[in-house]
Coordinates of C-alpha atoms in Angstrom, one line a residue:
M1 CA -42.8 -68.5 -0.9
K2 CA -39.2 -67.6 -0.7
K3 CA -38.9 -67.5 -4.6
S4 CA -41.7 -64.9 -4.9
I5 CA -40.0 -62.2 -2.7
P6 CA -37.4 -61.1 -5.3
I7 CA -40.1 -60.8 -8.0
M8 CA -42.2 -58.6 -5.7
L9 CA -39.2 -56.3 -5.0
V10 CA -38.4 -56.0 -8.6
S11 CA -42.0 -55.1 -9.3
L12 CA -42.0 -52.4 -6.5
I13 CA -38.8 -50.9 -7.8
Q14 CA -40.0 -50.7 -11.4
R15 CA -43.3 -49.1 -10.3
R16 CA -41.4 -46.4 -8.2
T17 CA -38.9 -45.8 -11.1
L18 CA -41.8 -45.2 -13.7
T19 CA -43.6 -43.0 -11.2
T20 CA -40.5 -40.8 -10.6
A21 CA -39.8 -40.6 -14.4
F22 CA -43.4 -39.5 -15.0
Q23 CA -43.2 -36.9 -12.3
L24 CA -40.0 -35.4 -13.6
S25 CA -41.5 -35.4 -17.1
R26 CA -44.5 -33.4 -15.8
L27 CA -42.1 -31.0 -14.2
S28 CA -40.1 -30.4 -17.3
S29 CA -43.0 -30.3 -19.7
H30 CA -45.5 -28.1 -17.8
N31 CA -42.8 -26.0 -15.8
Y32 CA -45.0 -26.1 -12.7
A33 CA -44.1 -23.3 -10.3
T34 CA -44.3 -25.6 -7.3
T35 CA -45.1 -29.4 -7.2
T36 CA -45.4 -31.4 -4.0
I37 CA -44.3 -35.0 -4.2
L38 CA -45.3 -37.2 -1.3
Q39 CA -43.0 -40.1 -1.1
E40 CA -42.6 -42.5 1.9
G41 CA -44.0 -40.0 4.3
R42 CA -41.6 -37.1 3.3
S43 CA -42.6 -34.1 1.3
S44 CA -40.3 -31.8 -0.8
A45 CA -41.0 -28.7 -2.9
A46 CA -39.6 -28.5 -6.3
V47 CA -39.3 -24.9 -7.7
S48 CA -39.7 -24.4 -11.4
D49 CA -36.3 -24.9 -13.0
K50 CA -35.9 -25.6 -16.8
D51 CA -32.5 -27.2 -16.1
L52 CA -33.9 -29.6 -13.4
L53 CA -33.4 -32.7 -15.6
T54 CA -29.8 -31.7 -16.5
K55 CA -29.0 -31.0 -12.9
T56 CA -30.7 -34.3 -11.8
N57 CA -28.5 -36.2 -14.3
G58 CA -25.4 -34.4 -12.9
T59 CA -24.4 -32.7 -16.1
S60 CA -22.2 -29.7 -15.5
Q61 CA -23.1 -26.3 -16.9
S62 CA -19.6 -24.8 -16.2
K63 CA -18.7 -25.0 -19.9
N64 CA -21.3 -22.3 -20.7
Q65 CA -20.1 -19.9 -17.9
E66 CA -17.8 -17.0 -18.7
A67 CA -14.2 -17.6 -17.8
L68 CA -13.1 -15.8 -14.6
D69 CA -10.8 -12.8 -15.3
T70 CA -7.8 -13.5 -13.2
N71 CA -6.4 -10.0 -13.5
P72 CA -7.0 -7.6 -10.5
P73 CA -9.0 -4.4 -11.3
K74 CA -7.2 -2.0 -13.5
G75 CA -4.7 0.1 -11.7
T76 CA -4.6 -2.3 -8.7
R77 CA -2.1 -5.1 -7.7
D78 CA -2.0 -8.5 -6.3
F79 CA 0.8 -9.1 -3.7
Y80 CA 2.2 -12.7 -4.2
P81 CA 4.7 -13.7 -1.4
P82 CA 7.8 -12.1 -3.1
D83 CA 5.8 -8.9 -3.7
Q84 CA 4.6 -8.9 -0.1
R85 CA 8.1 -9.5 1.2
L86 CA 9.2 -6.4 -0.8
R87 CA 6.3 -4.4 0.6
S88 CA 7.1 -5.5 4.2
W89 CA 10.8 -4.6 3.7
L90 CA 9.9 -1.1 2.4
F91 CA 7.4 -0.6 5.2
N92 CA 9.9 -1.7 7.8
H93 CA 12.2 1.0 6.6
F94 CA 9.4 3.6 6.7
R95 CA 8.6 2.5 10.4
S96 CA 12.3 2.4 11.4
V97 CA 12.9 6.0 10.2
S98 CA 9.7 7.3 11.8
Q99 CA 10.3 5.7 15.1
S100 CA 14.0 6.9 15.2
H101 CA 12.6 10.5 14.8
G102 CA 10.2 10.0 17.7
F103 CA 6.8 9.6 15.7
S104 CA 4.0 7.3 16.8
E105 CA 2.0 5.3 14.3
Y106 CA -1.8 5.7 13.7
D107 CA -4.4 4.6 11.2
A108 CA -7.8 5.5 10.0
P109 CA -10.7 3.9 8.0
V110 CA -10.0 3.5 4.2
L111 CA -13.7 4.7 3.7
E112 CA -14.3 8.3 4.6
S113 CA -17.1 10.9 4.1
S114 CA -16.8 12.5 0.6
S115 CA -17.2 15.9 2.2
L116 CA -13.7 15.5 3.8
Y117 CA -12.1 15.8 0.3
I118 CA -14.3 18.0 -1.8
R119 CA -12.9 21.5 -1.8
K120 CA -13.5 24.5 -4.2
A121 CA -9.9 25.2 -5.3
G122 CA -10.0 23.1 -8.5
E123 CA -7.7 20.4 -7.3
E124 CA -7.3 17.3 -9.4
V125 CA -8.0 15.0 -6.4
T126 CA -11.6 16.0 -6.2
Q127 CA -12.0 14.8 -9.8
Q128 CA -10.3 11.4 -9.0
L129 CA -12.3 10.2 -6.1
Y130 CA -13.6 6.6 -5.9
N131 CA -16.8 7.8 -4.4
F132 CA -20.4 6.3 -4.1
V133 CA -23.6 6.5 -2.1
D134 CA -23.8 3.7 0.5
K135 CA -26.9 1.7 1.4
G136 CA -27.6 4.3 4.2
G137 CA -27.7 7.1 1.7
R138 CA -24.3 8.5 2.8
E139 CA -21.8 10.0 0.3
V140 CA -18.5 8.1 0.9
T141 CA -15.2 7.7 -0.8
L142 CA -12.1 5.5 -0.6
R143 CA -9.5 7.9 0.8
P144 CA -7.3 9.6 -1.9
E145 CA -4.9 10.9 0.8
M146 CA -4.4 10.7 4.6
T147 CA -4.0 14.3 5.8
P148 CA -7.8 15.1 5.9
S149 CA -8.4 11.9 7.9
L150 CA -5.7 13.1 10.4
A151 CA -7.4 16.5 10.6
R152 CA -10.7 14.8 11.4
M153 CA -9.1 12.6 14.1
V154 CA -7.5 15.7 15.7
M155 CA -10.8 17.6 15.6
A156 CA -12.6 14.6 17.1
K157 CA -10.5 14.9 20.3
K158 CA -11.6 18.6 20.8
G159 CA -8.3 19.7 22.1
G160 CA -7.7 16.6 24.1
L161 CA -4.5 15.7 22.3
N162 CA -1.2 16.9 23.8
L163 CA 0.7 19.1 21.3
P164 CA 3.1 18.9 19.6
L165 CA 1.7 15.8 18.0
K166 CA 4.2 13.7 15.9
W167 CA 2.4 10.9 14.0
F168 CA 3.1 8.7 11.1
S169 CA 1.0 6.2 9.0
I170 CA 1.3 4.0 5.9
P171 CA -2.3 4.0 4.5
Q172 CA -3.5 2.6 1.2
C173 CA -4.9 5.4 -0.9
W174 CA -7.1 5.5 -4.0
R175 CA -7.4 7.8 -7.0
Y176 CA -9.0 7.2 -10.3
E177 CA -6.4 8.8 -12.5
R178 CA -4.5 8.1 -15.7
M179 CA -1.8 5.4 -15.1
T180 CA 1.9 6.0 -15.9
R181 CA 5.1 4.5 -14.7
G182 CA 5.1 4.6 -10.9
R183 CA 1.4 5.9 -10.8
R184 CA -1.4 3.4 -10.1
R185 CA -4.9 3.9 -8.9
E186 CA -4.1 2.5 -5.6
H187 CA -0.9 2.9 -3.7
Y188 CA 0.5 2.9 -0.2
Q189 CA 1.8 6.1 1.2
W190 CA 4.1 6.8 4.1
N191 CA 3.0 9.9 5.9
M192 CA 4.8 11.9 8.6
D193 CA 3.1 14.9 10.2
V194 CA 3.8 17.3 13.0
W195 CA 1.1 19.4 14.6
G196 CA 1.4 22.3 17.0
V197 CA 4.8 23.8 16.1
P198 CA 4.8 26.9 13.8
G199 CA 8.5 27.1 13.0
V200 CA 10.5 25.8 10.1
E201 CA 12.2 23.5 12.5
V202 CA 9.4 21.0 11.7
E203 CA 10.1 21.2 8.0
A204 CA 13.8 20.6 8.6
E205 CA 13.0 17.6 10.8
L206 CA 10.8 16.1 8.1
L207 CA 13.4 16.7 5.4
S208 CA 16.0 14.9 7.7
A209 CA 13.7 11.9 8.0
M210 CA 13.2 11.7 4.2
V211 CA 16.9 11.9 3.6
T212 CA 17.6 9.2 6.3
F213 CA 15.2 6.9 4.5
F214 CA 17.0 7.4 1.2
K215 CA 20.4 6.8 2.8
N216 CA 19.1 3.5 4.5
V217 CA 17.9 2.0 1.2
G218 CA 21.2 2.8 -0.5
L219 CA 20.5 6.0 -2.4
G220 CA 22.7 9.1 -2.4
S221 CA 22.3 12.9 -3.1
E222 CA 23.5 12.0 -6.7
D223 CA 20.4 9.9 -7.1
V224 CA 17.7 12.0 -5.3
G225 CA 17.2 15.7 -4.7
I226 CA 14.6 17.7 -2.8
K227 CA 13.3 20.9 -4.3
V228 CA 12.1 23.4 -1.7
N229 CA 10.0 26.6 -2.1
S230 CA 7.5 28.6 0.0
R231 CA 3.8 29.3 -0.9
N232 CA 4.6 32.7 0.6
V233 CA 6.8 33.5 -2.5
I234 CA 3.7 33.2 -4.7
G235 CA 1.6 35.0 -2.2
E236 CA 3.9 38.0 -2.0
V237 CA 4.1 38.2 -5.8
L238 CA 0.3 37.9 -6.2
R239 CA -0.1 40.6 -3.6
E240 CA 2.2 42.9 -5.6
L241 CA 0.2 42.1 -8.7
G242 CA -3.1 43.1 -6.8
V243 CA -4.6 39.6 -6.6
P244 CA -7.0 39.2 -3.6
E245 CA -5.7 36.8 -0.9
E246 CA -8.7 34.6 -1.1
K247 CA -7.6 33.7 -4.7
F248 CA -4.1 32.6 -3.6
A249 CA -4.8 28.9 -3.0
A250 CA -6.8 28.4 -6.3
T251 CA -4.0 30.3 -8.2
C252 CA -1.4 28.0 -6.8
V253 CA -3.3 24.9 -8.0
L254 CA -3.5 26.5 -11.5
V255 CA 0.2 27.2 -11.5
D256 CA 1.0 23.6 -10.4
K257 CA -1.1 22.4 -13.5
L258 CA 1.3 24.4 -15.8
E259 CA 3.9 21.6 -15.2
K260 CA 1.6 19.3 -17.2
V261 CA -0.3 21.5 -19.6
P262 CA 0.3 24.7 -21.6
L263 CA -1.1 28.1 -20.4
D264 CA -3.8 28.1 -23.1
A265 CA -5.2 24.9 -21.5
I266 CA -6.1 26.7 -18.3
Q267 CA -7.4 30.0 -19.8
G268 CA -11.0 29.1 -18.9
E269 CA -10.1 28.6 -15.2
L270 CA -8.1 31.8 -15.2
Q271 CA -11.2 33.7 -16.5
E272 CA -13.3 32.0 -13.8
L273 CA -10.9 33.3 -11.1
G274 CA -10.9 36.7 -12.8
L275 CA -7.2 36.6 -13.4
E276 CA -5.5 38.2 -16.3
R277 CA -3.2 36.1 -18.4
S278 CA -0.5 38.6 -17.9
T279 CA -0.8 37.9 -14.1
I280 CA 0.1 34.3 -14.6
E281 CA 2.8 35.0 -17.2
K282 CA 4.5 37.4 -14.7
L283 CA 4.2 34.8 -11.9
T284 CA 5.6 32.0 -13.9
T285 CA 8.6 34.3 -14.8
V286 CA 9.2 34.8 -11.1
L287 CA 8.9 31.0 -10.7
T288 CA 11.9 30.3 -12.8
N289 CA 14.2 31.5 -10.2
K290 CA 16.6 28.8 -8.8
S291 CA 18.2 30.6 -5.9
I292 CA 17.1 32.5 -2.9
E293 CA 19.5 35.4 -3.9
S294 CA 17.6 35.7 -7.2
I295 CA 14.2 35.6 -5.7
Q296 CA 15.1 38.4 -3.3
T297 CA 15.4 40.7 -6.2
V298 CA 11.6 40.5 -7.0
L299 CA 10.2 40.2 -3.5
P300 CA 9.8 43.0 -0.9
S301 CA 12.9 43.8 1.3
D302 CA 11.2 42.4 4.4
S303 CA 10.1 39.3 2.7
Q304 CA 8.7 36.6 5.1
A305 CA 9.3 34.0 2.4
V306 CA 13.0 34.7 2.1
A307 CA 13.4 34.8 5.8
E308 CA 11.8 31.4 6.4
L309 CA 13.7 29.8 3.4
T310 CA 17.0 31.2 4.6
Q311 CA 16.4 29.8 8.1
L312 CA 15.4 26.4 6.7
F313 CA 18.5 26.0 4.5
N314 CA 20.7 26.9 7.5
L315 CA 19.0 24.1 9.5
C316 CA 19.6 21.8 6.6
K317 CA 23.3 22.5 6.9
A318 CA 23.1 21.7 10.6
Y319 CA 21.4 18.3 9.8
G320 CA 24.2 17.7 7.2
I321 CA 21.7 17.3 4.3
E322 CA 22.5 20.5 2.3
D323 CA 23.6 18.4 -0.6
W324 CA 20.2 16.9 -0.9
V325 CA 18.1 20.1 -0.9
Q326 CA 17.9 23.0 -3.4
F327 CA 15.7 26.0 -3.8
D328 CA 13.3 25.9 -6.8
A329 CA 10.5 28.6 -7.0
S330 CA 8.5 26.5 -9.5
V331 CA 7.5 24.0 -6.8
V332 CA 4.1 24.9 -5.5
R333 CA 2.4 21.4 -5.0
G334 CA -1.2 20.8 -6.2
L335 CA -3.2 20.8 -3.0
A336 CA -4.9 24.0 -2.0
Y337 CA -4.3 23.6 1.8
Y338 CA -0.6 24.3 1.7
T339 CA 0.2 27.6 3.3
G340 CA 4.1 27.9 3.7
I341 CA 7.1 25.8 2.9
V342 CA 6.5 23.2 0.2
F343 CA 9.0 20.5 -0.9
E344 CA 9.2 17.6 -3.5
A345 CA 11.7 14.8 -3.7
F346 CA 12.8 14.0 -7.3
D347 CA 14.8 11.7 -9.5
R348 CA 18.0 13.5 -10.5
K349 CA 17.9 11.7 -13.8
G350 CA 14.4 13.0 -14.5
E351 CA 13.1 9.7 -15.6
L352 CA 10.4 9.3 -12.9
R353 CA 7.6 11.6 -11.5
A354 CA 7.9 13.1 -8.1
I355 CA 9.0 10.6 -5.4
A356 CA 7.5 12.4 -2.4
G357 CA 6.1 15.7 -1.5
G358 CA 4.7 17.8 1.4
G359 CA 4.7 21.1 3.2
R360 CA 3.0 23.3 5.7
Y361 CA -0.8 23.5 6.0
D362 CA -1.6 25.7 9.0
K363 CA -5.2 26.5 8.0
L364 CA -6.4 22.9 7.2
L365 CA -8.2 22.5 10.4
E366 CA -9.9 25.9 10.1
T367 CA -11.4 24.8 6.7
F368 CA -13.2 22.0 8.5
G369 CA -14.5 24.5 11.3
G370 CA -11.8 23.9 13.8
E371 CA -9.3 26.2 15.4
P372 CA -6.3 27.2 13.3
T373 CA -3.4 24.8 14.3
P374 CA 0.1 24.9 12.8
A375 CA 0.9 21.7 11.0
A376 CA 3.3 20.3 8.3
G377 CA 3.9 16.8 6.8
F378 CA 4.8 14.8 3.7
G379 CA 3.3 11.9 1.7
F380 CA 5.7 9.3 0.2
G381 CA 4.3 6.8 -2.1
D382 CA 5.5 3.1 -2.5
A383 CA 5.3 2.9 -6.3
V384 CA 7.8 5.4 -7.5
I385 CA 10.5 4.6 -4.9
V386 CA 10.3 0.9 -5.9
E387 CA 10.8 1.9 -9.6
L388 CA 13.8 4.1 -8.6
L389 CA 15.4 1.4 -6.4
K390 CA 15.0 -1.1 -9.3
E391 CA 16.5 1.4 -11.8
R392 CA 19.6 1.9 -9.5
N393 CA 19.8 -1.8 -8.7
K394 CA 19.3 -1.2 -5.0
L395 CA 16.6 -3.8 -4.2
P396 CA 17.6 -7.0 -2.5
S397 CA 16.1 -10.3 -3.7
F398 CA 12.7 -11.2 -2.4
E399 CA 12.3 -14.5 -4.2
G400 CA 13.1 -16.7 -1.3
S401 CA 10.9 -17.0 1.7
G402 CA 13.9 -16.4 4.0
F403 CA 13.0 -18.7 6.8
D404 CA 15.8 -20.0 8.9
T405 CA 15.5 -23.8 8.8
V406 CA 13.8 -26.6 6.9
V407 CA 13.0 -29.8 8.9
F408 CA 12.1 -33.1 7.3
A409 CA 11.8 -36.7 8.2
M410 CA 13.6 -39.4 6.3
N411 CA 10.6 -41.7 6.6
E412 CA 7.0 -41.6 7.7
D413 CA 7.8 -43.2 11.0
L414 CA 10.0 -40.2 12.0
Y415 CA 7.4 -37.6 11.2
G416 CA 6.3 -37.3 14.9
P417 CA 10.0 -36.6 16.0
A418 CA 10.4 -34.2 13.1
V419 CA 7.3 -32.3 14.5
Q420 CA 8.9 -32.1 18.0
V421 CA 12.2 -30.9 16.5
A422 CA 10.4 -28.2 14.5
S423 CA 8.5 -27.2 17.6
S424 CA 11.6 -26.9 19.6
L425 CA 13.4 -24.7 17.1
R426 CA 10.3 -22.4 16.8
E427 CA 10.1 -22.1 20.6
N428 CA 13.7 -20.9 20.5
G429 CA 13.0 -18.1 18.0
Q430 CA 13.6 -19.7 14.6
S431 CA 11.3 -19.5 11.6
V432 CA 11.0 -23.1 10.5
D433 CA 9.4 -24.8 7.5
L434 CA 8.3 -28.4 8.4
I435 CA 8.0 -30.5 5.3
L436 CA 4.4 -31.9 5.6
E437 CA 4.8 -34.8 3.1
N438 CA 7.0 -37.7 2.6
K439 CA 9.5 -36.2 0.1
K440 CA 12.9 -37.4 -1.1
S441 CA 15.9 -35.6 0.2
K442 CA 16.8 -34.2 -3.2
W443 CA 13.5 -32.4 -3.4
V444 CA 13.9 -31.1 0.1
F445 CA 17.4 -29.6 -0.5
K446 CA 16.2 -28.0 -3.7
H447 CA 13.2 -26.6 -1.9
A448 CA 15.4 -25.2 0.9
S449 CA 17.7 -23.6 -1.6
R450 CA 14.9 -22.0 -3.6
N451 CA 13.5 -20.5 -0.5
E452 CA 17.0 -19.3 0.7
A453 CA 16.8 -21.2 4.0
K454 CA 19.9 -21.2 6.1
Y455 CA 19.9 -24.7 7.5
C456 CA 18.3 -28.1 6.8
V457 CA 17.6 -30.4 9.7
I458 CA 17.4 -34.1 8.8
V459 CA 15.6 -36.5 11.1
G460 CA 17.0 -39.8 10.2
S461 CA 16.8 -43.2 11.8
D462 CA 20.5 -43.6 12.9
E463 CA 20.8 -40.1 14.4
Y464 CA 17.4 -40.4 16.1
E465 CA 18.2 -43.6 17.7
N466 CA 21.1 -41.7 19.3
G467 CA 18.8 -38.8 20.4
A468 CA 20.2 -36.5 17.7
V469 CA 19.6 -34.9 14.3
A470 CA 21.8 -34.0 11.4
I471 CA 22.0 -30.3 10.5
K472 CA 23.3 -29.1 7.2
D473 CA 24.6 -25.5 6.8
L474 CA 23.3 -24.6 3.4
A475 CA 25.7 -21.7 2.9
T476 CA 28.9 -23.7 3.5
G477 CA 27.6 -27.3 2.8
E478 CA 29.0 -28.5 6.1
Q479 CA 26.9 -31.0 8.1
S480 CA 27.0 -31.7 11.8
T481 CA 25.1 -33.8 14.4
V482 CA 23.3 -32.1 17.2
K483 CA 21.6 -33.7 20.2
I484 CA 17.8 -32.9 20.3
N485 CA 18.0 -31.8 23.8
E486 CA 20.7 -29.3 22.8
L487 CA 18.8 -27.6 19.9
G488 CA 18.2 -24.6 22.0
D489 CA 21.9 -24.0 22.6
W490 CA 22.4 -24.5 18.9
T491 CA 19.9 -21.9 17.8
K492 CA 21.5 -19.4 20.1
S493 CA 24.9 -20.0 18.8
V494 CA 23.9 -19.7 15.1
A495 CA 22.0 -16.5 16.0
Q496 CA 25.0 -15.0 17.5
S497 CA 27.3 -16.0 14.6
S498 CA 25.0 -14.5 12.1

């Protein structure tokens, strides 16, 4: 009887194997939509799948799949740790300058209603939107700039904000445009804006903030200049030429395009506006003026533009930034909402596009149905300034992680004490990289050097038996022994010495 049991088991296994093979064969041959197999009281539904046998056999199909494109979408960037450290360094400078000038930080959604940006003045930005219809049927866009979002936020409070308002932000912005050096389809932009003050004191304060940033990152007035003009210069000339005021903004947008294309290229747009070619030719002649004195000769004697420009340049002298700013009547900026002073920071060598730009936009809120509110601000992209700093060799190194201390145990038995040491240092304000594996000391020191750590704490058997650790100063190469219960005092002393 005992000898017959294995034979019965073998027979049962063979029958079940044959049954399963037959059922799989039927699934493959007839491609049943759904087959229910009852087996040992459990049921399973097998959905039609021509690759079922291959999957059952565990054969991978990955070889037939298209290889993943590891590049980010065209015009965008990945930020690996060194890139992220550079970005953080730059943003910290933006924030430091803004806060030193009494500005408060704000933010808004990257996704906005398309109507916020679609205006009728022929601006490039309206043709560069990353826009789509969402699943709720709403027309939305990735923001191309921050100022309209700020206007929306101000309007949302319905007069509930205390003016003057001094806000800054560092949003990511998106524009589908042709890429050149320093120009991508996404970028971060430092914005500083003041609402509620009508005088050029605002523009002077904004220019001061911009110059402070340049100085803080090691640039001088020989590297960067800021061209200043007033939209009122163009307005007064157009008024003299008989151009209606409602066409001023659109005309400014056209004039701004002349920096990139010849006059013939905008002939059609001139005709749409009802402007004569001679009008633009006369205007561009005026815009070649490079001094306030020369512009006075073609403007009315009581020119508001001359008065505000003269006052602004006097304020720049008071700020001590007169070497940085210069009058240039050709600067008009490409956005239709500017109404007064406009300015643009540029590379003195002329190798890069505009570094930053801004101006006064007193009527922006009115275009959205709000009350006219005086406002001015600037946008300062991250891409061009980084190119300039690289060009002038002003960027620090971002290759190392820059943490304070590396902690490692000489053997696995000492890993627990190493954890305690790392925790103690962290509690006392240090950034600490704890080595999580059992590594040789040669590897650890190379790792610490590569990441530009300042110290290496070695938890060794002899030192630990005496309640201490060895600490190596990676800058000087000196090594000392410190009691574990005195690590707090040690962190304070090295912090003070640095």
